[in-house]
PDB file of C-alpha atoms in Angstrom:
ATOM      1  CA  MET A   1      13.883 -26.310 -27.202  1.00 59.00           C
ATOM      2  CA  ALA A   2      14.588 -25.330 -23.448  1.00 66.00           C
ATOM      3  CA  GLU A   3      12.870 -27.472 -20.835  1.00 80.00           C
ATOM      4  CA  GLN A   4       9.528 -25.613 -19.615  1.00 86.00           C
ATOM      5  CA  ARG A   5       9.751 -24.490 -16.292  1.00 88.00           C
ATOM      6  CA  SER A   6       6.916 -24.374 -13.746  1.00 93.00           C
ATOM      7  CA  LEU A   7       6.075 -22.326 -10.598  1.00 96.00           C
ATOM      8  CA  LYS A   8       3.262 -22.304  -8.149  1.00 97.00           C
ATOM      9  CA  PHE A   9       1.830 -19.033  -7.306  1.00 98.00           C
ATOM     10  CA  TYR A  10      -0.909 -17.719  -5.139  1.00 98.00           C
ATOM     11  CA  GLN A  11      -3.224 -14.707  -5.143  1.00 98.00           C
ATOM     12  CA  ALA A  12      -4.948 -12.966  -2.201  1.00 97.00           C
ATOM     13  CA  ASP A  13      -6.834 -10.388  -1.728  1.00 97.00           C
ATOM     14  CA  VAL A  14      -5.524  -7.819   0.790  1.00 97.00           C
ATOM     15  CA  PHE A  15      -7.434  -5.418   3.374  1.00 97.00           C
ATOM     16  CA  THR A  16     -10.540  -7.342   2.928  1.00 96.00           C
ATOM     17  CA  ALA A  17     -12.316 -10.220   4.395  1.00 94.00           C
ATOM     18  CA  GLN A  18     -14.100 -10.821   1.151  1.00 93.00           C
ATOM     19  CA  PRO A  19     -13.165 -12.174  -2.122  1.00 96.00           C
ATOM     20  CA  PHE A  20     -12.915  -9.694  -4.707  1.00 95.00           C
ATOM     21  CA  GLY A  21     -12.511  -6.748  -2.624  1.00 95.00           C
ATOM     22  CA  GLY A  22      -9.446  -5.161  -1.361  1.00 96.00           C
ATOM     23  CA  ASN A  23      -6.144  -5.284  -3.390  1.00 96.00           C
ATOM     24  CA  PRO A  24      -5.127  -8.335  -5.191  1.00 96.00           C
ATOM     25  CA  VAL A  25      -1.132  -9.457  -5.041  1.00 97.00           C
ATOM     26  CA  ALA A  26       0.308 -12.427  -6.716  1.00 98.00           C
ATOM     27  CA  VAL A  27       3.017 -14.030  -4.475  1.00 98.00           C
ATOM     28  CA  PHE A  28       5.493 -16.670  -5.774  1.00 98.00           C
ATOM     29  CA  PRO A  29       6.871 -18.377  -3.012  1.00 97.00           C
ATOM     30  CA  ASP A  30       9.806 -19.963  -4.415  1.00 96.00           C
ATOM     31  CA  ALA A  31      11.588 -17.351  -6.792  1.00 96.00           C
ATOM     32  CA  ASP A  32      15.244 -18.271  -5.933  1.00 96.00           C
ATOM     33  CA  GLY A  33      17.053 -18.716  -9.257  1.00 94.00           C
ATOM     34  CA  LEU A  34      14.802 -16.244 -11.357  1.00 95.00           C
ATOM     35  CA  THR A  35      16.546 -13.601 -13.284  1.00 96.00           C
ATOM     36  CA  ASP A  36      15.749  -9.838 -13.044  1.00 97.00           C
ATOM     37  CA  ASP A  37      14.245 -10.122 -16.754  1.00 97.00           C
ATOM     38  CA  GLU A  38      12.258 -13.056 -15.797  1.00 97.00           C
ATOM     39  CA  LEU A  39      10.599 -11.614 -12.644  1.00 97.00           C
ATOM     40  CA  GLN A  40       9.465  -8.445 -14.721  1.00 97.00           C
ATOM     41  CA  GLN A  41       8.150 -10.256 -17.219  1.00 97.00           C
ATOM     42  CA  ILE A  42       6.327 -12.519 -14.841  1.00 97.00           C
ATOM     43  CA  ALA A  43       4.786  -9.553 -12.939  1.00 97.00           C
ATOM     44  CA  ARG A  44       4.031  -7.934 -16.426  1.00 96.00           C
ATOM     45  CA  GLU A  45       2.180 -11.176 -17.068  1.00 96.00           C
ATOM     46  CA  MET A  46       0.344 -11.488 -13.835  1.00 96.00           C
ATOM     47  CA  ASN A  47      -0.669  -7.539 -14.563  1.00 94.00           C
ATOM     48  CA  LEU A  48      -1.628  -7.060 -10.794  1.00 94.00           C
ATOM     49  CA  SER A  49      -0.328  -3.601  -9.406  1.00 90.00           C
ATOM     50  CA  GLU A  50       1.969  -5.426  -7.631  1.00 93.00           C
ATOM     51  CA  THR A  51       3.442  -9.199  -8.115  1.00 97.00           C
ATOM     52  CA  VAL A  52       5.875 -10.417  -5.147  1.00 98.00           C
ATOM     53  CA  PHE A  53       8.613 -12.885  -5.479  1.00 98.00           C
ATOM     54  CA  VAL A  54       9.951 -14.774  -2.307  1.00 98.00           C
ATOM     55  CA  PHE A  55      13.741 -15.638  -1.859  1.00 97.00           C
ATOM     56  CA  SER A  56      16.073 -16.839   0.535  1.00 96.00           C
ATOM     57  CA  PRO A  57      16.783 -14.283   2.976  1.00 95.00           C
ATOM     58  CA  THR A  58      20.219 -12.713   3.011  1.00 94.00           C
ATOM     59  CA  ASP A  59      20.080 -11.799   6.752  1.00 93.00           C
ATOM     60  CA  PRO A  60      19.726 -14.563   9.137  1.00 93.00           C
ATOM     61  CA  SER A  61      17.251 -12.616  11.244  1.00 94.00           C
ATOM     62  CA  ALA A  62      14.810 -12.439   8.243  1.00 95.00           C
ATOM     63  CA  ILE A  63      12.147 -15.216   7.292  1.00 95.00           C
ATOM     64  CA  ALA A  64      12.241 -14.393   3.746  1.00 95.00           C
ATOM     65  CA  ARG A  65      13.594 -11.570   1.431  1.00 96.00           C
ATOM     66  CA  LEU A  66      10.678  -9.881  -0.771  1.00 97.00           C
ATOM     67  CA  ARG A  67      11.060  -8.417  -3.880  1.00 97.00           C
ATOM     68  CA  ILE A  68       8.132  -6.441  -5.133  1.00 96.00           C
ATOM     69  CA  PHE A  69       7.174  -5.544  -9.105  1.00 96.00           C
ATOM     70  CA  THR A  70       4.512  -3.358 -10.806  1.00 92.00           C
ATOM     71  CA  PRO A  71       3.845  -4.407 -14.347  1.00 92.00           C
ATOM     72  CA  THR A  72       6.613  -1.892 -15.303  1.00 91.00           C
ATOM     73  CA  GLN A  73       9.407  -1.818 -12.701  1.00 92.00           C
ATOM     74  CA  GLU A  74      10.436  -2.921  -9.479  1.00 95.00           C
ATOM     75  CA  ILE A  75       9.892  -1.064  -6.327  1.00 90.00           C
ATOM     76  CA  PRO A  76      11.637  -1.088  -2.990  1.00 88.00           C
ATOM     77  CA  PHE A  77       8.899  -1.193  -0.774  1.00 85.00           C
ATOM     78  CA  ALA A  78       4.995  -1.633  -0.235  1.00 86.00           C
ATOM     79  CA  GLY A  79       2.317  -2.453   1.772  1.00 89.00           C
ATOM     80  CA  HIS A  80      -0.348  -4.662   0.674  1.00 93.00           C
ATOM     81  CA  PRO A  81       2.286  -6.873  -1.198  1.00 94.00           C
ATOM     82  CA  VAL A  82       4.081  -7.451   2.027  1.00 94.00           C
ATOM     83  CA  LEU A  83       0.773  -8.382   4.021  1.00 96.00           C
ATOM     84  CA  GLY A  84      -0.683 -10.398   1.305  1.00 97.00           C
ATOM     85  CA  THR A  85       2.949 -12.352   1.040  1.00 97.00           C
ATOM     86  CA  PHE A  86       3.119 -13.253   4.813  1.00 97.00           C
ATOM     87  CA  TYR A  87      -0.566 -14.435   5.021  1.00 97.00           C
ATOM     88  CA  VAL A  88       0.193 -16.835   1.997  1.00 97.00           C
ATOM     89  CA  LEU A  89       3.431 -17.789   3.729  1.00 96.00           C
ATOM     90  CA  ALA A  90       1.130 -18.502   6.829  1.00 95.00           C
ATOM     91  CA  GLN A  91      -1.397 -20.609   4.863  1.00 95.00           C
ATOM     92  CA  LEU A  92       1.532 -22.547   3.272  1.00 95.00           C
ATOM     93  CA  GLY A  93       2.886 -23.571   6.868  1.00 93.00           C
ATOM     94  CA  ARG A  94       6.279 -21.633   6.248  1.00 94.00           C
ATOM     95  CA  VAL A  95       5.253 -19.362   9.296  1.00 93.00           C
ATOM     96  CA  SER A  96       4.868 -21.147  12.257  1.00 88.00           C
ATOM     97  CA  ILE A  97       1.748 -19.690  14.028  1.00 88.00           C
ATOM     98  CA  GLN A  98       1.932 -20.783  17.588  1.00 79.00           C
ATOM     99  CA  LYS A  99       0.665 -17.768  19.798  1.00 83.00           C
ATOM    100  CA  GLN A 100      -1.857 -15.112  19.477  1.00 91.00           C
ATOM    101  CA  VAL A 101       0.884 -12.738  17.738  1.00 93.00           C
ATOM    102  CA  THR A 102       3.665 -14.091  16.037  1.00 94.00           C
ATOM    103  CA  HIS A 103       6.402 -11.814  15.079  1.00 94.00           C
ATOM    104  CA  VAL A 104       8.654 -12.323  12.210  1.00 95.00           C
ATOM    105  CA  MET A 105      11.077 -10.072  10.017  1.00 95.00           C
ATOM    106  CA  GLN A 106      11.061  -9.552   6.335  1.00 94.00           C
ATOM    107  CA  GLU A 107      13.817  -8.622   4.375  1.00 95.00           C
ATOM    108  CA  CYS A 108      13.322  -6.053   1.436  1.00 90.00           C
ATOM    109  CA  ASN A 109      15.171  -3.871  -0.593  1.00 89.00           C
ATOM    110  CA  ILE A 110      15.323  -0.976   1.689  1.00 86.00           C
ATOM    111  CA  GLY A 111      16.104  -2.874   4.883  1.00 88.00           C
ATOM    112  CA  LEU A 112      14.732  -5.066   7.921  1.00 92.00           C
ATOM    113  CA  PHE A 113      11.200  -4.714   9.111  1.00 91.00           C
ATOM    114  CA  PRO A 114       8.868  -6.701  11.402  1.00 94.00           C
ATOM    115  CA  VAL A 115       5.984  -8.054  10.453  1.00 95.00           C
ATOM    116  CA  GLU A 116       2.956  -9.424  13.323  1.00 95.00           C
ATOM    117  CA  LEU A 117       0.476 -12.485  12.146  1.00 95.00           C
ATOM    118  CA  HIS A 118      -2.445 -12.281  14.570  1.00 95.00           C
ATOM    119  CA  ALA A 119      -4.312 -15.285  14.810  1.00 93.00           C
ATOM    120  CA  GLU A 120      -7.705 -16.804  16.479  1.00 88.00           C
ATOM    121  CA  PRO A 121      -6.458 -19.448  17.667  1.00 79.00           C
ATOM    122  CA  SER A 122      -4.323 -20.693  14.665  1.00 72.00           C
ATOM    123  CA  ARG A 123      -5.847 -18.859  11.871  1.00 86.00           C
ATOM    124  CA  VAL A 124      -4.515 -15.769  10.761  1.00 92.00           C
ATOM    125  CA  VAL A 125      -7.006 -13.072  11.117  1.00 93.00           C
ATOM    126  CA  ARG A 126      -5.001  -9.993  10.377  1.00 95.00           C
ATOM    127  CA  VAL A 127      -1.356  -8.954   9.204  1.00 96.00           C
ATOM    128  CA  VAL A 128       0.393  -6.118  10.351  1.00 97.00           C
ATOM    129  CA  MET A 129       3.588  -4.344   9.201  1.00 94.00           C
ATOM    130  CA  SER A 130       5.990  -1.732  10.496  1.00 94.00           C
ATOM    131  CA  GLN A 131       7.127   1.045   8.152  1.00 93.00           C
ATOM    132  CA  PRO A 132       9.948   3.165   8.707  1.00 92.00           C
ATOM    133  CA  LYS A 133       9.325   6.580  10.496  1.00 94.00           C
ATOM    134  CA  PRO A 134       7.723   9.250   8.442  1.00 96.00           C
ATOM    135  CA  GLU A 135       9.447  12.059   6.548  1.00 96.00           C
ATOM    136  CA  PHE A 136       7.400  15.348   5.589  1.00 97.00           C
ATOM    137  CA  LEU A 137       8.682  17.309   2.707  1.00 95.00           C
ATOM    138  CA  ASP A 138       7.877  20.996   3.040  1.00 94.00           C
ATOM    139  CA  PRO A 139       3.593  21.818   1.969  1.00 96.00           C
ATOM    140  CA  ILE A 140       2.959  22.659  -1.403  1.00 95.00           C
ATOM    141  CA  ASP A 141       1.623  26.509  -1.196  1.00 91.00           C
ATOM    142  CA  ALA A 142       2.127  27.892  -4.279  1.00 94.00           C
ATOM    143  CA  ILE A 143      -1.428  28.429  -5.789  1.00 94.00           C
ATOM    144  CA  ASP A 144      -0.074  27.494  -9.268  1.00 95.00           C
ATOM    145  CA  ASP A 145       1.303  24.113  -7.952  1.00 96.00           C
ATOM    146  CA  VAL A 146      -1.960  24.036  -6.169  1.00 95.00           C
ATOM    147  CA  TYR A 147      -4.090  24.467  -9.328  1.00 95.00           C
ATOM    148  CA  LEU A 148      -1.446  22.100 -10.989  1.00 96.00           C
ATOM    149  CA  VAL A 149      -2.272  19.093  -8.682  1.00 97.00           C
ATOM    150  CA  GLY A 150      -6.152  19.961  -9.094  1.00 96.00           C
ATOM    151  CA  GLY A 151      -5.896  19.835 -12.856  1.00 96.00           C
ATOM    152  CA  ALA A 152      -4.240  16.373 -13.092  1.00 98.00           C
ATOM    153  CA  LEU A 153      -7.076  14.867 -10.955  1.00 97.00           C
ATOM    154  CA  GLY A 154      -9.499  17.096 -12.943  1.00 97.00           C
ATOM    155  CA  LEU A 155     -10.668  18.630  -9.938  1.00 95.00           C
ATOM    156  CA  PRO A 156     -12.200  22.392 -10.342  1.00 92.00           C
ATOM    157  CA  LYS A 157      -9.586  25.194  -9.077  1.00 89.00           C
ATOM    158  CA  HIS A 158     -12.130  26.030  -6.083  1.00 88.00           C
ATOM    159  CA  VAL A 159     -12.065  22.428  -4.968  1.00 90.00           C
ATOM    160  CA  ILE A 160      -8.558  21.966  -4.651  1.00 88.00           C
ATOM    161  CA  ALA A 161      -7.766  25.288  -3.126  1.00 81.00           C
ATOM    162  CA  ASP A 162     -11.066  25.103  -0.615  1.00 82.00           C
ATOM    163  CA  ARG A 163      -8.904  23.004   1.961  1.00 86.00           C
ATOM    164  CA  LYS A 164      -8.111  23.061   5.614  1.00 90.00           C
ATOM    165  CA  TRP A 165      -4.926  21.408   5.513  1.00 95.00           C
ATOM    166  CA  PRO A 166      -1.716  21.338   3.179  1.00 95.00           C
ATOM    167  CA  LEU A 167      -0.832  19.613  -0.004  1.00 97.00           C
ATOM    168  CA  GLN A 168       2.218  17.649   1.019  1.00 97.00           C
ATOM    169  CA  VAL A 169       4.565  14.738   0.230  1.00 98.00           C
ATOM    170  CA  VAL A 170       4.975  12.341   3.086  1.00 98.00           C
ATOM    171  CA  SER A 171       7.082   8.960   2.830  1.00 96.00           C
ATOM    172  CA  THR A 172       6.980   5.911   5.131  1.00 94.00           C
ATOM    173  CA  GLY A 173       9.106   3.970   2.247  1.00 89.00           C
ATOM    174  CA  LEU A 174       7.627   5.413  -0.796  1.00 91.00           C
ATOM    175  CA  PRO A 175       6.783   8.996  -1.070  1.00 96.00           C
ATOM    176  CA  VAL A 176       3.257  10.066  -1.703  1.00 97.00           C
ATOM    177  CA  LEU A 177       1.618  13.461  -2.359  1.00 98.00           C
ATOM    178  CA  ILE A 178      -1.226  13.884   0.080  1.00 98.00           C
ATOM    179  CA  VAL A 179      -4.001  15.927  -1.413  1.00 97.00           C
ATOM    180  CA  PRO A 180      -6.885  16.987   1.096  1.00 97.00           C
ATOM    181  CA  VAL A 181     -10.331  17.411  -0.083  1.00 96.00           C
ATOM    182  CA  ARG A 182     -13.302  18.862   1.831  1.00 93.00           C
ATOM    183  CA  THR A 183     -16.334  16.581   0.259  1.00 95.00           C
ATOM    184  CA  LEU A 184     -17.074  12.786  -0.546  1.00 97.00           C
ATOM    185  CA  THR A 185     -18.603  14.194  -3.552  1.00 96.00           C
ATOM    186  CA  ALA A 186     -15.436  15.817  -4.881  1.00 96.00           C
ATOM    187  CA  VAL A 187     -13.137  12.874  -4.282  1.00 97.00           C
ATOM    188  CA  ARG A 188     -16.074  10.439  -5.858  1.00 97.00           C
ATOM    189  CA  SER A 189     -15.735  13.049  -8.825  1.00 96.00           C
ATOM    190  CA  ILE A 190     -11.967  12.876  -9.608  1.00 97.00           C
ATOM    191  CA  ASN A 191     -11.264  12.054 -13.421  1.00 96.00           C
ATOM    192  CA  PRO A 192      -7.586  11.327 -13.262  1.00 97.00           C
ATOM    193  CA  ASP A 193      -5.120  12.401 -16.104  1.00 97.00           C
ATOM    194  CA  ALA A 194      -2.569   9.648 -16.184  1.00 97.00           C
ATOM    195  CA  SER A 195       0.174  11.686 -17.819  1.00 97.00           C
ATOM    196  CA  ALA A 196      -0.605  14.784 -15.817  1.00 98.00           C
ATOM    197  CA  ILE A 197      -0.379  12.954 -12.755  1.00 98.00           C
ATOM    198  CA  ILE A 198       2.919  11.320 -13.902  1.00 98.00           C
ATOM    199  CA  ASN A 199       4.497  15.107 -14.570  1.00 97.00           C
ATOM    200  CA  VAL A 200       2.825  16.136 -10.806  1.00 97.00           C
ATOM    201  CA  SER A 201       4.444  13.021  -9.413  1.00 97.00           C
ATOM    202  CA  GLU A 202       7.672  13.830 -10.832  1.00 97.00           C
ATOM    203  CA  ARG A 203       7.861  17.691 -10.174  1.00 97.00           C
ATOM    204  CA  PHE A 204       7.453  16.988  -6.630  1.00 97.00           C
ATOM    205  CA  GLY A 205       9.393  13.830  -5.955  1.00 96.00           C
ATOM    206  CA  ALA A 206       6.372  11.405  -5.473  1.00 97.00           C
ATOM    207  CA  ASN A 207       5.112   7.979  -6.647  1.00 94.00           C
ATOM    208  CA  GLY A 208       1.836   8.886  -6.859  1.00 96.00           C
ATOM    209  CA  ILE A 209      -1.051  11.009  -5.295  1.00 98.00           C
ATOM    210  CA  MET A 210      -3.358   9.949  -2.451  1.00 98.00           C
ATOM    211  CA  VAL A 211      -6.415  12.072  -2.308  1.00 98.00           C
ATOM    212  CA  PHE A 212      -8.479  12.114   1.129  1.00 97.00           C
ATOM    213  CA  THR A 213     -11.517  13.522   2.736  1.00 97.00           C
ATOM    214  CA  THR A 214     -12.787  13.217   6.056  1.00 97.00           C
ATOM    215  CA  VAL A 215     -16.086  12.476   4.798  1.00 97.00           C
ATOM    216  CA  THR A 216     -16.429   8.763   4.875  1.00 98.00           C
ATOM    217  CA  VAL A 217     -18.939   6.179   3.492  1.00 97.00           C
ATOM    218  CA  GLU A 218     -18.859   3.848   6.353  1.00 96.00           C
ATOM    219  CA  SER A 219     -19.367   5.324   9.761  1.00 95.00           C
ATOM    220  CA  PHE A 220     -16.338   3.638  11.342  1.00 95.00           C
ATOM    221  CA  ALA A 221     -13.631   4.767   8.922  1.00 98.00           C
ATOM    222  CA  SER A 222     -11.617   7.974   9.806  1.00 98.00           C
ATOM    223  CA  VAL A 223     -11.036   8.952   6.073  1.00 98.00           C
ATOM    224  CA  HIS A 224     -12.259   8.021   2.501  1.00 98.00           C
ATOM    225  CA  ALA A 225      -9.061   7.853   0.045  1.00 98.00           C
ATOM    226  CA  ARG A 226      -8.277   7.369  -3.345  1.00 98.00           C
ATOM    227  CA  MET A 227      -4.508   6.750  -4.671  1.00 98.00           C
ATOM    228  CA  PHE A 228      -3.583   7.312  -8.379  1.00 98.00           C
ATOM    229  CA  ALA A 229       0.218   5.876  -9.058  1.00 95.00           C
ATOM    230  CA  PRO A 230       0.614   5.909 -13.105  1.00 95.00           C
ATOM    231  CA  LYS A 231       4.407   6.752 -12.575  1.00 93.00           C
ATOM    232  CA  ILE A 232       4.584   3.084 -11.522  1.00 88.00           C
ATOM    233  CA  GLY A 233       2.037   1.672 -13.845  1.00 86.00           C
ATOM    234  CA  ILE A 234      -0.995   1.957 -11.618  1.00 90.00           C
ATOM    235  CA  LEU A 235      -3.544   4.394 -12.645  1.00 94.00           C
ATOM    236  CA  GLU A 236      -5.823   3.928  -9.639  1.00 96.00           C
ATOM    237  CA  ASP A 237      -4.809   1.483  -6.551  1.00 94.00           C
ATOM    238  CA  PRO A 238      -7.850  -0.110  -4.671  1.00 95.00           C
ATOM    239  CA  ALA A 239      -5.617  -0.366  -1.246  1.00 96.00           C
ATOM    240  CA  THR A 240      -2.397   1.119  -0.719  1.00 94.00           C
ATOM    241  CA  GLY A 241      -0.789   0.073   2.217  1.00 93.00           C
ATOM    242  CA  SER A 242       2.393   2.285   1.984  1.00 91.00           C
ATOM    243  CA  ALA A 243       0.368   5.389   0.858  1.00 95.00           C
ATOM    244  CA  GLY A 244      -1.859   4.473   3.855  1.00 97.00           C
ATOM    245  CA  GLY A 245       1.006   4.617   6.379  1.00 96.00           C
ATOM    246  CA  ALA A 246       2.069   7.941   4.934  1.00 97.00           C
ATOM    247  CA  LEU A 247      -1.488   9.284   5.008  1.00 98.00           C
ATOM    248  CA  GLY A 248      -1.759   8.097   8.870  1.00 98.00           C
ATOM    249  CA  ALA A 249       1.290   9.840   9.636  1.00 97.00           C
ATOM    250  CA  TYR A 250      -0.196  13.259   7.916  1.00 98.00           C
ATOM    251  CA  LEU A 251      -3.456  12.908   9.445  1.00 97.00           C
ATOM    252  CA  VAL A 252      -1.344  12.800  13.243  1.00 97.00           C
ATOM    253  CA  GLN A 253       1.125  15.503  11.999  1.00 96.00           C
ATOM    254  CA  ASN A 254      -1.391  17.778  11.054  1.00 95.00           C
ATOM    255  CA  GLY A 255      -4.270  17.090  13.816  1.00 94.00           C
ATOM    256  CA  VAL A 256      -6.946  15.907  11.638  1.00 96.00           C
ATOM    257  CA  VAL A 257      -7.570  13.137  13.670  1.00 95.00           C
ATOM    258  CA  GLU A 258      -7.475  12.825  17.549  1.00 92.00           C
ATOM    259  CA  VAL A 259      -4.010  12.263  18.580  1.00 92.00           C
ATOM    260  CA  GLY A 260      -2.870  10.029  21.718  1.00 92.00           C
ATOM    261  CA  PRO A 261       0.118   8.239  22.394  1.00 93.00           C
ATOM    262  CA  ARG A 262      -1.410   5.859  20.077  1.00 94.00           C
ATOM    263  CA  THR A 263      -3.692   6.882  17.217  1.00 96.00           C
ATOM    264  CA  ASP A 264      -5.868   4.473  15.362  1.00 97.00           C
ATOM    265  CA  ILE A 265      -6.944   5.047  11.966  1.00 98.00           C
ATOM    266  CA  LEU A 266      -9.122   3.527   9.709  1.00 98.00           C
ATOM    267  CA  ILE A 267      -8.733   4.336   6.067  1.00 98.00           C
ATOM    268  CA  GLU A 268     -11.467   3.486   3.563  1.00 98.00           C
ATOM    269  CA  GLN A 269     -10.182   2.924  -0.051  1.00 98.00           C
ATOM    270  CA  GLY A 270     -11.608   1.380  -3.622  1.00 97.00           C
ATOM    271  CA  TYR A 271     -15.001   2.035  -3.221  1.00 97.00           C
ATOM    272  CA  GLU A 272     -15.078   3.906  -6.523  1.00 97.00           C
ATOM    273  CA  ILE A 273     -13.685   0.785  -8.366  1.00 96.00           C
ATOM    274  CA  ASP A 274     -15.842  -1.821  -6.826  1.00 96.00           C
ATOM    275  CA  ARG A 275     -13.108  -2.997  -4.516  1.00 96.00           C
ATOM    276  CA  PRO A 276     -13.799  -1.635  -1.476  1.00 97.00           C
ATOM    277  CA  SER A 277     -10.669  -1.742   1.468  1.00 97.00           C
ATOM    278  CA  ARG A 278     -10.039  -1.090   4.897  1.00 97.00           C
ATOM    279  CA  ILE A 279      -6.517  -0.334   5.912  1.00 98.00           C
ATOM    280  CA  LEU A 280      -5.642  -0.375   9.793  1.00 97.00           C
ATOM    281  CA  VAL A 281      -2.990   2.201  10.621  1.00 98.00           C
ATOM    282  CA  GLN A 282      -1.622   2.762  13.932  1.00 97.00           C
ATOM    283  CA  ILE A 283       0.608   5.902  14.678  1.00 97.00           C
ATOM    284  CA  GLU A 284       2.619   6.012  17.883  1.00 96.00           C
ATOM    285  CA  SER A 285       3.875   9.386  19.319  1.00 94.00           C
ATOM    286  CA  ASP A 286       5.857  10.685  22.172  1.00 89.00           C
ATOM    287  CA  ASP A 287       6.194  14.247  22.882  1.00 76.00           C
ATOM    288  CA  GLU A 288       3.879  14.949  19.775  1.00 81.00           C
ATOM    289  CA  VAL A 289       6.819  13.429  17.682  1.00 91.00           C
ATOM    290  CA  ILE A 290       5.919  10.343  15.621  1.00 95.00           C
ATOM    291  CA  GLN A 291       7.723   7.281  16.691  1.00 94.00           C
ATOM    292  CA  GLY A 292       6.434   4.249  14.728  1.00 95.00           C
ATOM    293  CA  VAL A 293       4.174   3.707  12.060  1.00 96.00           C
ATOM    294  CA  LYS A 294       2.197   0.177  11.397  1.00 97.00           C
ATOM    295  CA  VAL A 295      -0.306  -0.690   8.946  1.00 97.00           C
ATOM    296  CA  GLY A 296      -2.340  -3.732   8.806  1.00 97.00           C
ATOM    297  CA  GLY A 297      -5.698  -5.505   7.525  1.00 97.00           C
ATOM    298  CA  GLN A 298      -7.544  -8.665   6.777  1.00 97.00           C
ATOM    299  CA  CYS A 299      -6.389 -11.028   3.894  1.00 97.00           C
ATOM    300  CA  VAL A 300      -8.228 -13.813   2.034  1.00 97.00           C
ATOM    301  CA  MET A 301      -6.776 -16.324  -0.502  1.00 97.00           C
ATOM    302  CA  VAL A 302      -8.482 -16.388  -4.067  1.00 97.00           C
ATOM    303  CA  VAL A 303      -6.229 -18.089  -6.367  1.00 97.00           C
ATOM    304  CA  GLU A 304      -3.792 -21.100  -6.290  1.00 97.00           C
ATOM    305  CA  GLY A 305      -1.858 -21.810  -9.835  1.00 96.00           C
ATOM    306  CA  VAL A 306       1.214 -22.882 -11.686  1.00 97.00           C
ATOM    307  CA  LEU A 307       3.138 -20.618 -14.198  1.00 97.00           C
ATOM    308  CA  LYS A 308       4.594 -22.453 -17.174  1.00 94.00           C
ATOM    309  CA  PHE A 309       7.213 -20.878 -18.920  1.00 92.00           C
TER     310      PHE A 309
END
């Protein structure tokens, strides 16, 4: 029999300051030497929306190289896994926190991106990541396509058709179909059809569907959202950083929120699945053109363990 191997791992809840809220991510900080098959098997065993494996960087300007897996596949980019990973690395002392804001670079499958760790005075209270500039596909206008999306979400035709803003695929690293709905009641009544959402996602070139309304549970939130991504193995995600960046860009692009040189947006998500989450999005604009997207939030450590295989 082969010698048994052991790997330390940690689990953090992201976009929350309370355990059992936000979106959990498993982090393996010492992944060098693992094969692709082992990475996928471990992610399937962890059975979270994402598991992150930290490798030595190939670019000397980066502090770490991250590979991100869902239970079914590797994805090139994500939000809460990056934030949770750098929170864990800071907790382990692998990122030196020496000032109020520490800037580092992360390497992932789509390139190099900055990460900020905000501390008070030496305790990390928020992690913020930069995302690629947004890409906007043509709005989905054909009424049959609109009804197709509504049917996948289990929404009546009049709900999906009665809207002020367009259905549109937006990407700040991963493409997501943004669907506006007028009322909180409608958003909370969604009954997702996984196979239909997969078909819609493939039809429009998205990884999933993010539904939002400007009617919120918390008075301080900008929008209330739900994210469905069965195409990548996640029926409903409690907090989605990559889609949050795309949604923030959409809100600014379409004038849903009051826009300035820097527009601060707070997305509430995960309430319907008992994991309330708060996603902070900053959109920087110049001459009505979006120049930068940042997504951040709080994190809390909840699990420390050893995987043996």
